[in-house]
Short mmCIF file of C-alpha atoms in Angstrom, two decimals:
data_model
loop_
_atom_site.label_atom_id
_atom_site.label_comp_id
_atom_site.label_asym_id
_atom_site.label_seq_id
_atom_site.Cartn_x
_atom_site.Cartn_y
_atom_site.Cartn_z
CA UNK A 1 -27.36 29.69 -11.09
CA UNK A 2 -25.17 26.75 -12.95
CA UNK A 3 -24.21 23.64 -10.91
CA UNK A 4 -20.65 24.55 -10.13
CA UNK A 5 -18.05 22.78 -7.95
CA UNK A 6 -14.98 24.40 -6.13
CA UNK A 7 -11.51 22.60 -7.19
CA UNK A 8 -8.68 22.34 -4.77
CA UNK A 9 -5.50 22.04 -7.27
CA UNK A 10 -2.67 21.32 -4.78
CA UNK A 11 1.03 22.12 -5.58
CA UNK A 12 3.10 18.79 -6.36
CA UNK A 13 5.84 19.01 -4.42
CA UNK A 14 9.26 18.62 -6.62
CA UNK A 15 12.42 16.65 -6.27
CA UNK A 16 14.75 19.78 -5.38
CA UNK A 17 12.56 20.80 -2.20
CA UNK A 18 15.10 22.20 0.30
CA UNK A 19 15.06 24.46 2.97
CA UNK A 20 16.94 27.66 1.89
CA UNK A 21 15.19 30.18 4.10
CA UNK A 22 15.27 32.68 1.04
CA UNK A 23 11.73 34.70 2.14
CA UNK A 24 12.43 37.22 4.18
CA UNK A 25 9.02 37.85 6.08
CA UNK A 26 7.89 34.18 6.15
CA UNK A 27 9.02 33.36 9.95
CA UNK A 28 8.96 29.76 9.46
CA UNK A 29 11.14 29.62 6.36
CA UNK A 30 13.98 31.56 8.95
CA UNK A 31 13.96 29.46 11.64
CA UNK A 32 14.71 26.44 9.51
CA UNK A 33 17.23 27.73 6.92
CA UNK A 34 20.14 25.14 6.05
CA UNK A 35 18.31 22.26 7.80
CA UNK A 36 18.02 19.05 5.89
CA UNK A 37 14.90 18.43 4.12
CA UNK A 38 12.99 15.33 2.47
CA UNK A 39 11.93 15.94 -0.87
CA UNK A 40 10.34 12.50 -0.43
CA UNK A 41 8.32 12.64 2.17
CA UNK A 42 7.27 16.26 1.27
CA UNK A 43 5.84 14.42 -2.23
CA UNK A 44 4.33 12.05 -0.40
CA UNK A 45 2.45 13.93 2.02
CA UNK A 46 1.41 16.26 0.15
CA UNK A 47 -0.23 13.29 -2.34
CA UNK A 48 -1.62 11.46 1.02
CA UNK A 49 -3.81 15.30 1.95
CA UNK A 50 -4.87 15.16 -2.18
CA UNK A 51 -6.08 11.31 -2.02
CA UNK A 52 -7.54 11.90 1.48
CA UNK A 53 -9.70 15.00 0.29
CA UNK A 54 -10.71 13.37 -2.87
CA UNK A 55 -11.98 10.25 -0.88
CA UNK A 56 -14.39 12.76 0.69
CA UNK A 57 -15.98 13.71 -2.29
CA UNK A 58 -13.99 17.08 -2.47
CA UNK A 59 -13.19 17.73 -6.01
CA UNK A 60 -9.08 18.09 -6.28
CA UNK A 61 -6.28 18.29 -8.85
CA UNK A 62 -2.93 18.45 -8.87
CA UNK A 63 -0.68 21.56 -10.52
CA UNK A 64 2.66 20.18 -11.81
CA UNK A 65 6.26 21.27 -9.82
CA UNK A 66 8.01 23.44 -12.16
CA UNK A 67 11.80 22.54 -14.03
CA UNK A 68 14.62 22.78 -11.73
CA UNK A 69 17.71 24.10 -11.24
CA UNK A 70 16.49 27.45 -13.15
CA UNK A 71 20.15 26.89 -15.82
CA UNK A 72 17.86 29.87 -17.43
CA UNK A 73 18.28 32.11 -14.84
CA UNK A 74 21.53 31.16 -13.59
CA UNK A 75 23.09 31.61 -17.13
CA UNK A 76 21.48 35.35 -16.99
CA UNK A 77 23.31 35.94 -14.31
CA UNK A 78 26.67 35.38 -15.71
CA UNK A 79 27.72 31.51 -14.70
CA UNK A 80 28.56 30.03 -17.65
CA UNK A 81 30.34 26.72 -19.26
CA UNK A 82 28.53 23.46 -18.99
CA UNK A 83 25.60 22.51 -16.40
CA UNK A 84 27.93 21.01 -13.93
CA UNK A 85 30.26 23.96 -14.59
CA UNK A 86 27.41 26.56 -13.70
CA UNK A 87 26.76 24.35 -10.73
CA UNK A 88 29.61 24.51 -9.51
CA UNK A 89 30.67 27.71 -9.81
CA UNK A 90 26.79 29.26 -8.60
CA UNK A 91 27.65 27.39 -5.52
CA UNK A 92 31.25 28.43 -5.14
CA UNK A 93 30.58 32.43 -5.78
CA UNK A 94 26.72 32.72 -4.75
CA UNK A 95 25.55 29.79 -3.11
CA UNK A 96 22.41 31.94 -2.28
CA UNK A 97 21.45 32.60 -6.20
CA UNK A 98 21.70 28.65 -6.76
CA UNK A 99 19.64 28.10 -3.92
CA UNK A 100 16.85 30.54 -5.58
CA UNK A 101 17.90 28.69 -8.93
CA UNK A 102 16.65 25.35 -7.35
CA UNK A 103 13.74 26.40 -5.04
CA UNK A 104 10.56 23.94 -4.81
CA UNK A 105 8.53 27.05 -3.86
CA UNK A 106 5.75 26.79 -7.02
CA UNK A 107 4.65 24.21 -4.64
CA UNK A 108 2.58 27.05 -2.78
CA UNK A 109 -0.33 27.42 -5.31
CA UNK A 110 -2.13 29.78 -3.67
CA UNK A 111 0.92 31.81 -5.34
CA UNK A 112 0.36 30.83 -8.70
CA UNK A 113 -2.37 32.94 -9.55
CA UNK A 114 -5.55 34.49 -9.18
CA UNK A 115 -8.43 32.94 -9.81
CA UNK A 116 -12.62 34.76 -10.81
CA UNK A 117 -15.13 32.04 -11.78
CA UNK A 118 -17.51 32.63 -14.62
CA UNK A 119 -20.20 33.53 -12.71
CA UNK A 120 -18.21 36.36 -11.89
CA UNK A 121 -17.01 37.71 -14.57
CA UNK A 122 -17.94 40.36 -17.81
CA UNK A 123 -17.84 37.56 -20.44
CA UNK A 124 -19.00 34.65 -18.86
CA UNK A 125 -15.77 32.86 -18.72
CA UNK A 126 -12.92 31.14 -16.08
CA UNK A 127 -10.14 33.91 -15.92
CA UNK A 128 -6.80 33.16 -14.43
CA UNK A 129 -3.48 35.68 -14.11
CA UNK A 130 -0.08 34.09 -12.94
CA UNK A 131 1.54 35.92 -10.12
CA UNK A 132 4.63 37.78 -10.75
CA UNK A 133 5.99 37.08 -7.61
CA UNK A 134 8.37 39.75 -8.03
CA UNK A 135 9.37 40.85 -4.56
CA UNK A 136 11.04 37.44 -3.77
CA UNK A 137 14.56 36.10 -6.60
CA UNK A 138 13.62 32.79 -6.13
CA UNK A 139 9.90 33.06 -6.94
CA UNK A 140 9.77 35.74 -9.42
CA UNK A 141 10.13 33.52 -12.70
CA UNK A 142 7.64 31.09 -11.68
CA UNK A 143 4.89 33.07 -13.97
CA UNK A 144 6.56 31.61 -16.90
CA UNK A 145 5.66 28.23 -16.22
CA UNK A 146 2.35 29.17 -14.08
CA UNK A 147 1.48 30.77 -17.03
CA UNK A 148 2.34 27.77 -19.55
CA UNK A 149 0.70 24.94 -17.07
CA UNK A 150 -2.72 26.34 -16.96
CA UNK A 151 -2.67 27.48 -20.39
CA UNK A 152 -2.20 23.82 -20.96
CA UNK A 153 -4.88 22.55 -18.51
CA UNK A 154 -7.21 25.23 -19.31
CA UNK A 155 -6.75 25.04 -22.78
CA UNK A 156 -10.15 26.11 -24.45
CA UNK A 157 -10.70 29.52 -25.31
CA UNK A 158 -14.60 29.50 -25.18
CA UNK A 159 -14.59 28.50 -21.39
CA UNK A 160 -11.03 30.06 -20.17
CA UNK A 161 -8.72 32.87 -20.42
CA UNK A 162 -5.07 32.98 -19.08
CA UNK A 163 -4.08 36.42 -18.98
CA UNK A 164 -0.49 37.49 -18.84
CA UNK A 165 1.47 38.35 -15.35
CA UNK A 166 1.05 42.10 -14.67
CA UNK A 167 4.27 44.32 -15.18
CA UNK A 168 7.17 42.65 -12.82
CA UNK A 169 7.38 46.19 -11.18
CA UNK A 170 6.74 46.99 -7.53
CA UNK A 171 3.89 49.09 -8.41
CA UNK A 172 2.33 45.86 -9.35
CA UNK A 173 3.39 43.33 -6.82
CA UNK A 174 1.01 40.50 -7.30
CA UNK A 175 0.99 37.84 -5.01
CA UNK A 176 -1.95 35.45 -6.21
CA UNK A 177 -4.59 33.94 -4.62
CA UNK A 178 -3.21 33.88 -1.28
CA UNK A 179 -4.37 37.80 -1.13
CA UNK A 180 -7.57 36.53 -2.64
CA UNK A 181 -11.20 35.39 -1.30
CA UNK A 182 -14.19 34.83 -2.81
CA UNK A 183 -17.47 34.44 -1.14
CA UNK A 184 -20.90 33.19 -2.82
CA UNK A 185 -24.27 31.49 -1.60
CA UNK A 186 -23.15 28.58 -3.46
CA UNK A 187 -20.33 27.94 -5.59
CA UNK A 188 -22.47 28.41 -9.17
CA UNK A 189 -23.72 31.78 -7.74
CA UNK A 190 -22.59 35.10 -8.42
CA UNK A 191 -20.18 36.36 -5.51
CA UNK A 192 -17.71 38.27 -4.30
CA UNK A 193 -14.22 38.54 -4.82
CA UNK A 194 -12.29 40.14 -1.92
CA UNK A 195 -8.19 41.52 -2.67
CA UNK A 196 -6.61 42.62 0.50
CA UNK A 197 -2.79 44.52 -0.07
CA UNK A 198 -0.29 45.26 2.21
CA UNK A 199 0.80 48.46 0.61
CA UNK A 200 -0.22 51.44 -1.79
CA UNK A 201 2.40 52.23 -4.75
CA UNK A 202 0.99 55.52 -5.30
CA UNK A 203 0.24 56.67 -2.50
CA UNK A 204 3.12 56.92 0.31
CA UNK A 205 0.85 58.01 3.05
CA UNK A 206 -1.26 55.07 3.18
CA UNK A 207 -0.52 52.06 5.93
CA UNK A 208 2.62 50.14 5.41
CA UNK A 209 4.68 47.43 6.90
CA UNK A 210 8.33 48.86 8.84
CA UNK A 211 9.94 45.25 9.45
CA UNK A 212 8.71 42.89 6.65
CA UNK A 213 7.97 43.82 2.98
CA UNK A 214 4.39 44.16 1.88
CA UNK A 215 4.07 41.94 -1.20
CA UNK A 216 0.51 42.67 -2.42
CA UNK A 217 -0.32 46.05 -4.09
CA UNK A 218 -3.65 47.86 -4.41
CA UNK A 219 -2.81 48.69 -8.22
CA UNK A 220 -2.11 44.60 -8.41
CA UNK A 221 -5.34 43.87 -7.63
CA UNK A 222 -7.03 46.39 -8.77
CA UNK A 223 -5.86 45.57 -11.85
CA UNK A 224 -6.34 41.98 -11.40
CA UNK A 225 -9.83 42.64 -11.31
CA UNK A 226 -10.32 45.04 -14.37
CA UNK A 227 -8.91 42.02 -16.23
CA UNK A 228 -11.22 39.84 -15.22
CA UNK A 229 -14.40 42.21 -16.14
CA UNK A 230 -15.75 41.89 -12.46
CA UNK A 231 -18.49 43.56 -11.46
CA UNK A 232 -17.78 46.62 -9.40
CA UNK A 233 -20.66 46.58 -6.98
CA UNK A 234 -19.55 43.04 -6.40
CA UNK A 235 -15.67 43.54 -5.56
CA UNK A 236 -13.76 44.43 -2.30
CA UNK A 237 -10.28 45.56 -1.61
CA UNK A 238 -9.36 46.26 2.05
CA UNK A 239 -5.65 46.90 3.38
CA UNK A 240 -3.97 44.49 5.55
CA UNK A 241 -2.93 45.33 8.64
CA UNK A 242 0.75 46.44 8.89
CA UNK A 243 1.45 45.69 12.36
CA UNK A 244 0.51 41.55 11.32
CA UNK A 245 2.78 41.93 8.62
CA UNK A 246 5.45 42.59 10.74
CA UNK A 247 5.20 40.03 12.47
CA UNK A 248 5.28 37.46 9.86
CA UNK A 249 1.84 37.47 8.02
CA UNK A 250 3.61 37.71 4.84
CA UNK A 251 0.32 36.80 3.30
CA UNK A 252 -3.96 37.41 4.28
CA UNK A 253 -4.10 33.90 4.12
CA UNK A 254 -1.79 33.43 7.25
CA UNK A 255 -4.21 35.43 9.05
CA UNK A 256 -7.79 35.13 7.41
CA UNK A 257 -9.54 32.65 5.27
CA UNK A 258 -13.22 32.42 3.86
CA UNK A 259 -15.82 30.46 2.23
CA UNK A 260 -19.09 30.33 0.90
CA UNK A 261 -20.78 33.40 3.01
CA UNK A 262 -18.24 32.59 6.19
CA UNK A 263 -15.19 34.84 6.75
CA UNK A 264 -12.40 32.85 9.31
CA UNK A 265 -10.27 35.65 10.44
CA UNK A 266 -7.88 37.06 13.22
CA UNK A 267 -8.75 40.56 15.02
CA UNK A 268 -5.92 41.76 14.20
CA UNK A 269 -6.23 40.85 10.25
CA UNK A 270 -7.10 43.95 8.60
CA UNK A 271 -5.87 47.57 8.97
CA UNK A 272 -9.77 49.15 9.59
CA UNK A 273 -11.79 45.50 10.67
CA UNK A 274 -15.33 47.23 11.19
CA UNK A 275 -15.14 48.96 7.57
CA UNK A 276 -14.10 46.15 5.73
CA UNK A 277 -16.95 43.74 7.32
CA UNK A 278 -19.21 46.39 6.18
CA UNK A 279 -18.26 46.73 3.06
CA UNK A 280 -18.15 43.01 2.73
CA UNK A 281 -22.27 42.58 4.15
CA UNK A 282 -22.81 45.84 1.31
CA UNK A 283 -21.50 43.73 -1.54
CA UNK A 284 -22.60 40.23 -0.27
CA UNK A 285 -25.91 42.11 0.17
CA UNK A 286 -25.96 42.44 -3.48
CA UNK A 287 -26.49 39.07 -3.74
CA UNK A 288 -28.55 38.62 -1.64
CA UNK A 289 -26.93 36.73 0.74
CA UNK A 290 -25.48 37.50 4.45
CA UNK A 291 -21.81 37.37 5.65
CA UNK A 292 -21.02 35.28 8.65
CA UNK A 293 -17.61 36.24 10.01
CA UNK A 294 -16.16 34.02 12.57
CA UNK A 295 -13.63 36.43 14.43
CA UNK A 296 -10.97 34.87 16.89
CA UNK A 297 -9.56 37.37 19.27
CA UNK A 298 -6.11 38.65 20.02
CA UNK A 299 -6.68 37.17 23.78
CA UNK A 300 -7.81 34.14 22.88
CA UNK A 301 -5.16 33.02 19.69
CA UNK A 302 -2.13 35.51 20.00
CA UNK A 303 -0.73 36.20 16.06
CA UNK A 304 2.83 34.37 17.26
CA UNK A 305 0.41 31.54 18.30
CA UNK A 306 -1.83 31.67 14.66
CA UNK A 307 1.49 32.30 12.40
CA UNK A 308 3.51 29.03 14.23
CA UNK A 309 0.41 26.73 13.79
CA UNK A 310 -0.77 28.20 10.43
CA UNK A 311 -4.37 28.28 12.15
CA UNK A 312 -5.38 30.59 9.14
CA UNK A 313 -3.51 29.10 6.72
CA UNK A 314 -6.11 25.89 6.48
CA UNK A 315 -8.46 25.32 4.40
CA UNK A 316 -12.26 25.74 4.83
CA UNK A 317 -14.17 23.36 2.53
CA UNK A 318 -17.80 23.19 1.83
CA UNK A 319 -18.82 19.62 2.43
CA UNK A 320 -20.56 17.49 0.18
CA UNK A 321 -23.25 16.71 2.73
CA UNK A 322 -23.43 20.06 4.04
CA UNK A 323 -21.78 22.00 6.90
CA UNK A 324 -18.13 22.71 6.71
CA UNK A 325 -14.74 21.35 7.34
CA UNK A 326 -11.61 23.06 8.20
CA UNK A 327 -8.68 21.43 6.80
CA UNK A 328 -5.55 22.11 9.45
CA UNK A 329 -1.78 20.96 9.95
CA UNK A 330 -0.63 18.91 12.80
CA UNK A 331 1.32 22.16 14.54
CA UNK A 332 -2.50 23.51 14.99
CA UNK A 333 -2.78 20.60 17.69
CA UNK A 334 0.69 21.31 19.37
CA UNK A 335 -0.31 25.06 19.48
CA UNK A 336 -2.10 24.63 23.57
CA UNK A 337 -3.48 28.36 22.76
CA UNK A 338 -4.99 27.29 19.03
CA UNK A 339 -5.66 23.54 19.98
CA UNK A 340 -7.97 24.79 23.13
CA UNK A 341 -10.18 27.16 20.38
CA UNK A 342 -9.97 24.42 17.61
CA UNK A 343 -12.17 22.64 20.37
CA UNK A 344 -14.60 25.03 21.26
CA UNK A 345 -14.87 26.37 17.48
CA UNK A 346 -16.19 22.75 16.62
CA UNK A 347 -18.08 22.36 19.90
CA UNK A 348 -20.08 25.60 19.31
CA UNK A 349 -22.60 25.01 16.47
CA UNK A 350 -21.55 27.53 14.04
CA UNK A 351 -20.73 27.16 10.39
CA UNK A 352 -17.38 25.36 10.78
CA UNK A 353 -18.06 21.82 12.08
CA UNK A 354 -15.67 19.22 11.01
CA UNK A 355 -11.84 19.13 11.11
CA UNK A 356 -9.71 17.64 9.20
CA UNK A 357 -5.70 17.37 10.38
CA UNK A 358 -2.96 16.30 8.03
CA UNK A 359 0.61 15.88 8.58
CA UNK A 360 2.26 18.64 6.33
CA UNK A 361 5.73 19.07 8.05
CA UNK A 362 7.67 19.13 5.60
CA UNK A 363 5.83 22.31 4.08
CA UNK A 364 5.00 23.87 7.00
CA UNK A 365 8.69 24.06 8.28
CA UNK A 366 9.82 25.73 4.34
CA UNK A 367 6.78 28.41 5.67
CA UNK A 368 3.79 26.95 3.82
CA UNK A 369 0.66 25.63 5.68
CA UNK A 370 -2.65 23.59 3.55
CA UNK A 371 -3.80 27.07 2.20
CA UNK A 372 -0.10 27.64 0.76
CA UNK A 373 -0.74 24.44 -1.02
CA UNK A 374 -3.87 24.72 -2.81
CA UNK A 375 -5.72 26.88 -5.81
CA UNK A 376 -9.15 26.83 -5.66
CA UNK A 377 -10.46 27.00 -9.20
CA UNK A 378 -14.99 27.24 -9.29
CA UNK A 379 -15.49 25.10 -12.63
CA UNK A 380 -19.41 24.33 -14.22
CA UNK A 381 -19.98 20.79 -14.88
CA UNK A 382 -19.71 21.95 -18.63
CA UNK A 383 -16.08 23.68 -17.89
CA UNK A 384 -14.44 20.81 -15.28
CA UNK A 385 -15.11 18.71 -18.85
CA UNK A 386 -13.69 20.68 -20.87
CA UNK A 387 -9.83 21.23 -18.96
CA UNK A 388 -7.42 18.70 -19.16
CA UNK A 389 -8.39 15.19 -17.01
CA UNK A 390 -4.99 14.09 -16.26
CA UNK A 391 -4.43 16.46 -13.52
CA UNK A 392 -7.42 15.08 -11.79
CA UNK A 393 -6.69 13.58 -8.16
CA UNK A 394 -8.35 9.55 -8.49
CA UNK A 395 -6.60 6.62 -6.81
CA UNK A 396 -5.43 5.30 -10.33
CA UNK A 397 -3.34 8.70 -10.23
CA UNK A 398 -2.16 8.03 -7.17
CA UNK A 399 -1.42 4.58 -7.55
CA UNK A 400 1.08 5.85 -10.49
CA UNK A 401 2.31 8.91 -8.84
CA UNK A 402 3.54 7.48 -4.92
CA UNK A 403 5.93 5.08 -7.33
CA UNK A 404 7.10 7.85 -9.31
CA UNK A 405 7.99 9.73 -6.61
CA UNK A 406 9.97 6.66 -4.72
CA UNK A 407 11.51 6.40 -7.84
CA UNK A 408 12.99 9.60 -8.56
CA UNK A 409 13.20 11.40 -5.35
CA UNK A 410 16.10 11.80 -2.61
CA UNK A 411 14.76 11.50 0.89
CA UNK A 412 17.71 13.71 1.85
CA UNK A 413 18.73 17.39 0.52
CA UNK A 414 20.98 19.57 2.43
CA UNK A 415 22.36 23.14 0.92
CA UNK A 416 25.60 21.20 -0.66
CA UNK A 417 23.67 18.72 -2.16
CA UNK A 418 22.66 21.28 -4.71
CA UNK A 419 26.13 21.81 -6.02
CA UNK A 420 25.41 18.32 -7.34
CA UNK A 421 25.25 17.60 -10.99
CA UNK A 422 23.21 14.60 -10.59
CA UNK A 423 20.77 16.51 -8.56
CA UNK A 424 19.72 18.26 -11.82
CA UNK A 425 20.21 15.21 -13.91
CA UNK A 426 17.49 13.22 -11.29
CA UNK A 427 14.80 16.22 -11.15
CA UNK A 428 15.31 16.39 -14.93
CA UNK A 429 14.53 13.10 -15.20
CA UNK A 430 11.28 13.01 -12.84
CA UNK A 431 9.78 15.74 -14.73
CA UNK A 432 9.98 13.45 -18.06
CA UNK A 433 8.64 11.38 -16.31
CA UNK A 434 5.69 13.20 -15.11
CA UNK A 435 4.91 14.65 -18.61
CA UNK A 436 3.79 10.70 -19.62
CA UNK A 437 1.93 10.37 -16.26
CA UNK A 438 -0.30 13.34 -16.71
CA UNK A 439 -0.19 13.47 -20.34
CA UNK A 440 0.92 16.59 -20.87
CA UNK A 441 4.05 16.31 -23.00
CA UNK A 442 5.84 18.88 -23.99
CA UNK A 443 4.16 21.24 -20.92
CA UNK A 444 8.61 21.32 -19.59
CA UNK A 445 11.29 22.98 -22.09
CA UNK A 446 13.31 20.81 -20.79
CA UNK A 447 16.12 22.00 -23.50
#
């Protein structure tokens, strides 16, 4: 076993953050559609979580926002003339297309892609696949850039490989790593990756969502994992539960979340709970190593009460000095049902021991919770060397980045702001910017 670190790489929030309410399933992005937001303070809090968790000895990055307004897609689509023209018009004939045309949404990480560490895989290397994303307008083009940004952070071929998206097709609705666990004796070990779907393409009699679309196929992740030469004995794929998707657990990692050998999840999570445990403690067993799930019970957290206060949708950290920490939002404290069993979870000497609260409204009321935010990347000493070091979250970084955000961010957006033209012209300008900041120029086509 190499010595091997876990990297949380949150999502930069960008300058056009607004609340659209554009994903249908994701109950939190509804009930705050048209509101004003604060690109601003969503920048800024999301920075104050990545300094905080870096303090503690966590190892964390930083993934770049991506270039918006989308003129690519808009022009597609038939608005033509000059940028203000397209603006204009967008906003005039389909204010609901510009709004996908300027969504902050590659914010959520966990979306950009899926993640197997090299003790994992066939050939020994760090393999990453963008999401397609394609069940959602305003998401599914983010690959292109996901794709571009980690091929330029992960740059060398003898410790990485950046596959392509899978086929934008429903068959192969691919989600990323918010579908996506992996569990290991210790980060450098060999583990287990765990896929859960909400839906079968090929197979119409299999458990499926009525209200809410499912977003995660089998055939994605099945596929997902043939790319990344994983061992079969050591990979499980279990089916979400249909009834939680319906009621807004547009994602596993709304309802579940795991770590090292400890699985954090919901009764309700999975469509058959006692078969996927045991086929979880079958492949952990391979290693050698025993599965401690943590289950919270329908009576005790209701799902309305662990979808408002994102409960799941934390992060569980392996500490530095041992034990482990579970990384919540404020709304998990204003939940009475979720705030009562935050207490006794701590309180009752098992695996989880520490929490950690951060104030991530902005995020959380656009449907994303600390999970949303993060992609945990496994790196050897050898491999965290060899990606790119400006990405890397140190208080120099963050001494540049707080200004840079004050600089070029509005603390106010509201849906007609995006009709705009300076709008673009000032995110255009921030992600220049940022390009000298991280040194990574020329990761934007900013043309």
């Amino acid at each position: 076993m190499r010595n091997a670190r876990e990297f949380n790489f949150d999502g930069l929030v960008g300058p056009s953050h607004n609340y659209a309410g554009l994903s249908f399933g994701n109950v939190a992005s509804f009930n705050n559609v048209r509101s004003a937001s604060n690109p601003r303070q969503a920048a800024l809090q999301g920075l104050a979580k990545m300094r905080a968790l870096a303090a503690r000895g966590f190892a964390q990055g930083l993934l770049p926002p991506q270039a918006r307004p989308n003129f690519r897609l808009l022009r597609r689509l038939g608005f033509t003339g000059t940028d203000a023209d397209v603006l204009a018009r967008a906003y005039r004939e389909s204010p609901v297309i510009l709004a996908c045309a300027y969504s902050a949404s590659p914010m959520w990480t966990a979306n950009a892609a899926t993640v197997s560490p090299s003790a994992d895989t066939a050939d020994g290397r760090v393999h990453f696949t963008a999401a397609n994303l394609n069940n959602k307008l305003h998401r599914a083009e983010e690959h292109v850039q996901a794709t571009r940004t980690l091929r330029a952070l992960f740059a060398n071929p003898d410790r990485f490989v950046v596959h392509e998206p899978l086929p934008s097709t429903p068959a192969f609705g691919d989600e990323g790593a918010a579908n996506h666990t992996r569990f290991a004796s210790a980060h450098g070990a060999a583990g287990v990756e765990f896929f859960v779907y909400g839906r079968v393409e090929f197979d119409p009699s299999a458990p499926a969502p009525t209200k809410y679309p499912a977003r995660q196929t089998l055939e994605a992740s099945q596929a997902v994992a043939r790319l990344h030469g994983l061992d079969a004995a050591r990979t499980v794929f279990a089916s979400q539960n249909p009834a939680v998707i319906d009621q807004g657990v547009f994602h596993n990692d709304v309802i579940a979340v795991g770590n090292g050998n400890v699985l954090f999840y919901h009764d309700q999570a999975f469509a058959d709970e006692a078969a996927t445990l045991e086929a979880l403690r079958r492949a952990l067993g391979v290693t050698g190593t025993d599965l401690r799930a943590v289950r919270v019970d329908t009576g005790v957290v209701p799902v309305a009460d662990a979808v408002a206060s994102y409960l799941f949708n934390s992060q569980l950290l392996s500490k530095p000095d041992g034990g482990m920490a579970l990384v919540v939002p404020h709304e998990c404290r204003e939940t009475a049902t979720v705030a009562r069993y935050l207490e006794q979870l701590v309180a009752s000497g098992g695996p989880i021991d520490e929490l950690i609260e951060f104030d991530l409204r902005q995020s959380m009321r656009n449907g994303g919770g600390p999970a949303c935010l993060r992609l945990r990347v496994v790196l050897t000493d050898e491999e965290a060397a060899a990606m790119h070091q400006g990405v890397l979250m140190t208080e120099d970084l963050y001494a540049r980045l707080v200004p840079w955000v004050e600089r070029h961010y509005r603390d106010r957006v509201e849906p007609k702001d995006l009709a705009d033209p300076q709008l673009a012209i000032e995110c255009a300008a921030a992600l220049e910017d940022l390009e000298r900041i991280l040194g990574l120029p020329g990761l934007y086509d900013l043309s």
